[in-house]
Tab-separated table of C-alpha atoms in Angstrom:
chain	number	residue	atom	x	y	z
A	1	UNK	CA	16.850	15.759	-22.674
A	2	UNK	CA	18.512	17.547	-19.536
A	3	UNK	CA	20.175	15.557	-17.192
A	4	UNK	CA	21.924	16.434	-14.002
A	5	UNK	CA	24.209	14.643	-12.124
A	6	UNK	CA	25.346	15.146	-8.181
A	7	UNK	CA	28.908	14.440	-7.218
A	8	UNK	CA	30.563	15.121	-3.901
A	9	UNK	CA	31.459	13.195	-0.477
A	10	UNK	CA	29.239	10.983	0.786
A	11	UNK	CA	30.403	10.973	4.277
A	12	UNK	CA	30.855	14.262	6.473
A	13	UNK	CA	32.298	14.749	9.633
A	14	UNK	CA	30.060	17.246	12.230
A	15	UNK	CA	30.869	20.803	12.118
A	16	UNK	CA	32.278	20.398	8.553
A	17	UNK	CA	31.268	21.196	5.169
A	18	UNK	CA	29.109	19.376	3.031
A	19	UNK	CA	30.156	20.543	-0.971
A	20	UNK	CA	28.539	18.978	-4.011
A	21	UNK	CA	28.351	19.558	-7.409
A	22	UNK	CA	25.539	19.212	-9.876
A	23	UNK	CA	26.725	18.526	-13.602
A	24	UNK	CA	23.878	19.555	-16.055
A	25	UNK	CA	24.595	17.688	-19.076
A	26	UNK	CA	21.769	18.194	-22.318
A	27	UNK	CA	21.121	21.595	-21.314
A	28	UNK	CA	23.060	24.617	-21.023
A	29	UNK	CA	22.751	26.102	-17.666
A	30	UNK	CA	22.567	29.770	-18.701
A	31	UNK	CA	18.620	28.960	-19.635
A	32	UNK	CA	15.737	30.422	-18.026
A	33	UNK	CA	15.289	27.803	-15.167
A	34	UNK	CA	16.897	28.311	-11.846
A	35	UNK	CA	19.194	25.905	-10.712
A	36	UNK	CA	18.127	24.551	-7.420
A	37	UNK	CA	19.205	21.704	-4.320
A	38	UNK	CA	16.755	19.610	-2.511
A	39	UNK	CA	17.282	17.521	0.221
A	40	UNK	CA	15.071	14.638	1.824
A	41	UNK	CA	15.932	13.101	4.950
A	42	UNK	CA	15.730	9.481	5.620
A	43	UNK	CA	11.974	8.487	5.895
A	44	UNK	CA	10.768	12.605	5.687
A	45	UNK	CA	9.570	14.336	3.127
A	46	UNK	CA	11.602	17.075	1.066
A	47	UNK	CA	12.850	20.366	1.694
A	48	UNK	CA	13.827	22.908	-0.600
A	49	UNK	CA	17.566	24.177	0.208
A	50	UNK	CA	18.122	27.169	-2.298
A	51	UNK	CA	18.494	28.203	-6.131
A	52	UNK	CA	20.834	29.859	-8.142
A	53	UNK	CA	20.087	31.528	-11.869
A	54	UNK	CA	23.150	31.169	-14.193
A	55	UNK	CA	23.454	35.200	-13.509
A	56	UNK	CA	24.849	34.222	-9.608
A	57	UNK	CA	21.420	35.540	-8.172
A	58	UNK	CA	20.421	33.409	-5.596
A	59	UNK	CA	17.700	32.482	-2.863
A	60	UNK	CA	18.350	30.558	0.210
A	61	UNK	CA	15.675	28.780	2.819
A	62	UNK	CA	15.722	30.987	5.540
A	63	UNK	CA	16.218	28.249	7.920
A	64	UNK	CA	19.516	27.597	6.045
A	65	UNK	CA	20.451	30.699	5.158
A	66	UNK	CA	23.629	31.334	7.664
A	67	UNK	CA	25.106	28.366	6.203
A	68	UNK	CA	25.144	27.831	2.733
A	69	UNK	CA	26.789	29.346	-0.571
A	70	UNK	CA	25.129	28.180	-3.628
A	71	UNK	CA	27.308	29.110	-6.577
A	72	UNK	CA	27.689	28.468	-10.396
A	73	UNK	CA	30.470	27.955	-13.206
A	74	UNK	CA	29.173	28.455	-16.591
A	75	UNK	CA	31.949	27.118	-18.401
A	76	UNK	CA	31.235	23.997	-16.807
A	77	UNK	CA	27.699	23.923	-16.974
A	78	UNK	CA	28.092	23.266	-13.312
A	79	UNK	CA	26.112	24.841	-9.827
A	80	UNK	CA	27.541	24.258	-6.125
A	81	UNK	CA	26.249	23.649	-3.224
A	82	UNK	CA	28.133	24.061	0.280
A	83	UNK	CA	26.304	23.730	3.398
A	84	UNK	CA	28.850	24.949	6.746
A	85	UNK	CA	29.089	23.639	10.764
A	86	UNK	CA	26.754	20.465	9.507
A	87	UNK	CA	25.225	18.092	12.066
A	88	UNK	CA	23.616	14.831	11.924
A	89	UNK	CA	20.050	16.595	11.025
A	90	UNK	CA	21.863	17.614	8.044
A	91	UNK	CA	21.940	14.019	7.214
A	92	UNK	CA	19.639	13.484	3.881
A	93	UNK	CA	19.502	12.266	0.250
A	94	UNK	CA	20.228	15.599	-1.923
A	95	UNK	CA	19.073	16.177	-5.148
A	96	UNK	CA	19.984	18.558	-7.834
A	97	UNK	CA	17.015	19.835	-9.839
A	98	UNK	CA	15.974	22.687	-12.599
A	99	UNK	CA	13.500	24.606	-11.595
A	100	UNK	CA	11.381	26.268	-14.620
A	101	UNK	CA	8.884	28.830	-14.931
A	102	UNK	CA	6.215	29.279	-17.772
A	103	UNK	CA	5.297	32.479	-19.109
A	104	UNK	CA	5.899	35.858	-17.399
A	105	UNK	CA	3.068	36.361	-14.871
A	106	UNK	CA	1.701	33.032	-15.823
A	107	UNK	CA	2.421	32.075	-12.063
A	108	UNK	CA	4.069	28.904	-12.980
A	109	UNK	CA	7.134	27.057	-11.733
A	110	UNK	CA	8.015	23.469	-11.431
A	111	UNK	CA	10.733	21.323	-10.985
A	112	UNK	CA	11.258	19.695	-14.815
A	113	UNK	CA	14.668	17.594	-14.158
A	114	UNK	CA	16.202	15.973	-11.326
A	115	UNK	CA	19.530	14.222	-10.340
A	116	UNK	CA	19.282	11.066	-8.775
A	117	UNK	CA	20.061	11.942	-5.752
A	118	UNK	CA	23.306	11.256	-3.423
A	119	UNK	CA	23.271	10.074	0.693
A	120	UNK	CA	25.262	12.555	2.220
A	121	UNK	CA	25.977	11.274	5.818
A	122	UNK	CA	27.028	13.409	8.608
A	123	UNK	CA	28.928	10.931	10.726
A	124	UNK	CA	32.203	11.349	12.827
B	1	UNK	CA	8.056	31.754	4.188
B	2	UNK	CA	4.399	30.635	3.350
B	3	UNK	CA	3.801	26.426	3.951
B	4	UNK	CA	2.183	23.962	2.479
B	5	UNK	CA	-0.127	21.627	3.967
B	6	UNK	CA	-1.376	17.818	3.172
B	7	UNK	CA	-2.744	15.190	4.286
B	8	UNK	CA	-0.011	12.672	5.529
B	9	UNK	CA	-1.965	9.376	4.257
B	10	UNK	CA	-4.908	8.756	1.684
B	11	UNK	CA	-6.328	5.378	0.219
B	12	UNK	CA	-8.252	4.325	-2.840
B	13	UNK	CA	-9.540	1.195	-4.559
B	14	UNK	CA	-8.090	-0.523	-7.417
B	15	UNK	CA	-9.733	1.440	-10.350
B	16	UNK	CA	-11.533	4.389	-8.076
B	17	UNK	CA	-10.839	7.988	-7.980
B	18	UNK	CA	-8.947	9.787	-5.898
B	19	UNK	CA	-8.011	13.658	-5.036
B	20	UNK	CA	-4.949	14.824	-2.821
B	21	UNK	CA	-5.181	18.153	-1.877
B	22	UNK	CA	-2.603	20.897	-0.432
B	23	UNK	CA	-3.034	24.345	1.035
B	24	UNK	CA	-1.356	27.218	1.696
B	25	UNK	CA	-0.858	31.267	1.031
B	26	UNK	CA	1.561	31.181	-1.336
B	27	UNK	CA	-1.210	29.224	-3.607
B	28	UNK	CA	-3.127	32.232	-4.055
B	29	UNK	CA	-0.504	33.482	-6.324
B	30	UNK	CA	0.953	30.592	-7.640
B	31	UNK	CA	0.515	27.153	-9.323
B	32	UNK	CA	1.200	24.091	-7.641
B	33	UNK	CA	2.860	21.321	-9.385
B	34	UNK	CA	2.823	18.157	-8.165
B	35	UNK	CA	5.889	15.174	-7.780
B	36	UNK	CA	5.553	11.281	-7.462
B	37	UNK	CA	8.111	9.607	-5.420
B	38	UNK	CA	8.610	5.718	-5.738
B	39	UNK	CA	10.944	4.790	-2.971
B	40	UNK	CA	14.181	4.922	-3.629
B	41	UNK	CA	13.828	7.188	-6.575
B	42	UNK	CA	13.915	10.657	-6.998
B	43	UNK	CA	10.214	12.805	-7.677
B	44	UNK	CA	8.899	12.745	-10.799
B	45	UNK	CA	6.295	15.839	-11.756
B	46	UNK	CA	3.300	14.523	-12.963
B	47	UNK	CA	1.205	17.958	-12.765
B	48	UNK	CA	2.532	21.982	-13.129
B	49	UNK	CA	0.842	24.996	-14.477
B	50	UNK	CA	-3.085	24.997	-14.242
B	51	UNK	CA	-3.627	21.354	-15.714
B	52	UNK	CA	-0.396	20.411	-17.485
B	53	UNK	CA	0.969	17.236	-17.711
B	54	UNK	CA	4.739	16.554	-18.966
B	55	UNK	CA	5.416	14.111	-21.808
B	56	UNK	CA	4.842	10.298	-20.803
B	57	UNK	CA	1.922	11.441	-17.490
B	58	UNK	CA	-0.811	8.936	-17.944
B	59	UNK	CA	-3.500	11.134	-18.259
B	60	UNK	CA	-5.673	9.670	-15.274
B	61	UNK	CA	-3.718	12.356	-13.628
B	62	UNK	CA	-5.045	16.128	-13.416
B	63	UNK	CA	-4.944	19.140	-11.745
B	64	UNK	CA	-7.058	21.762	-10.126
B	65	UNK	CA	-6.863	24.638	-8.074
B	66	UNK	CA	-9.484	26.933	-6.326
B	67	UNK	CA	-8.367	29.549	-3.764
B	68	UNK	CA	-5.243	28.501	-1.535
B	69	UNK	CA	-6.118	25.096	-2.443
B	70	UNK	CA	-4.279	22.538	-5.123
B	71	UNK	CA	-5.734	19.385	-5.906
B	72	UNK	CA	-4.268	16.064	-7.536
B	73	UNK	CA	-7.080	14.264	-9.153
B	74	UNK	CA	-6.130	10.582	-9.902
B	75	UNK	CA	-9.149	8.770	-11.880
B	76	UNK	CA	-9.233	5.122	-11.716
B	77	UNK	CA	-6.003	4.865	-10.080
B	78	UNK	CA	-3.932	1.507	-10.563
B	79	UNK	CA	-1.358	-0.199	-8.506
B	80	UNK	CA	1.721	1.414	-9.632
B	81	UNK	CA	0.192	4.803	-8.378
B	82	UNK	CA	1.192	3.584	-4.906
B	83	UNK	CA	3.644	6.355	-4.413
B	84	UNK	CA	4.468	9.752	-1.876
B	85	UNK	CA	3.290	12.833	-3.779
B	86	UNK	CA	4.561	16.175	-3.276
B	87	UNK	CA	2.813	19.309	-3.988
B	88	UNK	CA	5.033	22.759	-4.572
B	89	UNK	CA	4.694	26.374	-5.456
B	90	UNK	CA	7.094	29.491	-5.894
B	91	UNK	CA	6.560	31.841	-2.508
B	92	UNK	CA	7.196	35.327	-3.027
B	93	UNK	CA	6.284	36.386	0.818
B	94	UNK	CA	8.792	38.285	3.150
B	95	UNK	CA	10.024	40.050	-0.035
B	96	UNK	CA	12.336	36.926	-1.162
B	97	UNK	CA	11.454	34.464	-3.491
B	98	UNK	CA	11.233	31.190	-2.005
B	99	UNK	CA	10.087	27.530	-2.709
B	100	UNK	CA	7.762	25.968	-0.729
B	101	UNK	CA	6.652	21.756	-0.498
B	102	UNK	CA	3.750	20.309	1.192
B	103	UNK	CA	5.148	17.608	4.318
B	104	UNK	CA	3.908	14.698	1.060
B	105	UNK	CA	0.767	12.300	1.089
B	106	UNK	CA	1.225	8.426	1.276
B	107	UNK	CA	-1.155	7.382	-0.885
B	108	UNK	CA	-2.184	3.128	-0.909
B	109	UNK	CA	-3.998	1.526	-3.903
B	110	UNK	CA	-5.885	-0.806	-2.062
């Protein structure tokens, strides 16, 4: 059974940098699923951030794109997220999660594991 | 990037049937899955693929899909299906890859 963990600050300053780690523990990382953050907002609903695959390809929300480096370290089964110049919209629960695909073509992906989630605050 | 669009609230009875839907572009091409979210916990899938459900999904829960429209079938519905569900599909518009959610539907067992 997979399981990823988040880790990182849980209290930013504004116009800093959010980093957190996701620990994926069960599982190696260099599997077919890419590796992927999530954020939810207090009281919204989620929003995908951006993916890695345990090659270093990765895709970023456009709306996000400027300001984040997703990266990976395959020795420690470990993927990175760092978001730049936050404010308090950045403020949000983030989560960690795999993101898997079924068969080529098949048109299938879904999100099989998830972290628990961590409250990053953007506060001063 | 494509969206995703549901309803914000739905209701049911105790024991009736109920169907969430989402729609968007990127639906055309892919699968949704869909995610339950208790509050304070993270989403759980309940539905991916054409009608799959992962290990442990009561199987009240199914999925269908016709068009650029997903649908999350719950029949006979109980009180612990109180929950936010999320629908989500891969988005390949733009010429990125992307990942796209629906804004989540509130549903009350009432």
């Amino acid at each position: 059974q997979v399981q990823l963990q988040e880790s990182g600050p849980g209290l930013v300053k504004p116009s800093g940098t959010l980093s957190l780690t996701c620990t994926v523990s069960g599982g190696s990382i260099s599997s077919s699923s890419w590796w992927s953050w999530v954020r939810q907002p207090p009281g919204k609903g989620l929003e995908w951030i951006g993916e890695i695959y345990h090659s270093g390809s990765t895709n970023y929300n456009p709306s996000l794109k400027s300001r984040l480096t997703i990266s990976v370290d395959k020795s420690k089964n470990q993927f990175s997220l760092k978001l730049s110049s936050v404010t308090a919209a950045d403020t949000a629960v983030y989560y960690c999660a795999s993101f898997a695909s079924g068969s080529f073509s098949s048109g299938t992906y879904y999100f099989d594991y998830w972290g628990q989630g961590t409250l990053v605050t953007v506060s001063s | 990037s494509s969206e995703l669009t549901q309803d914000p609230a739905v209701s049911v009875a105790l024991g009736q049937t109920v169907r969430i839907t989402c729609q968007g572009d990127s639906l055309r091409r892919y699968y949704a899955s869909w995610y339950q979210q208790k509050p304070g916990q993270a989403p759980v899938l309940v539905i991916y693929g054409k009608n799959n459900r992962p290990s442990g999904i009561p199987d009240r829960f199914s999925g269908s899909s016709s068009g650029n429209t997903a649908s999350l079938t719950i029949t006979g519905a109980q009180a612990e299906d109180e929950a936010d569900y999320y629908c989500n599909s891969r988005d390949s518009s733009d010429n990125h890859l992307d990942v796209v959610f629906g804004g989540g539907t509130k549903l009350s067992v009432l």
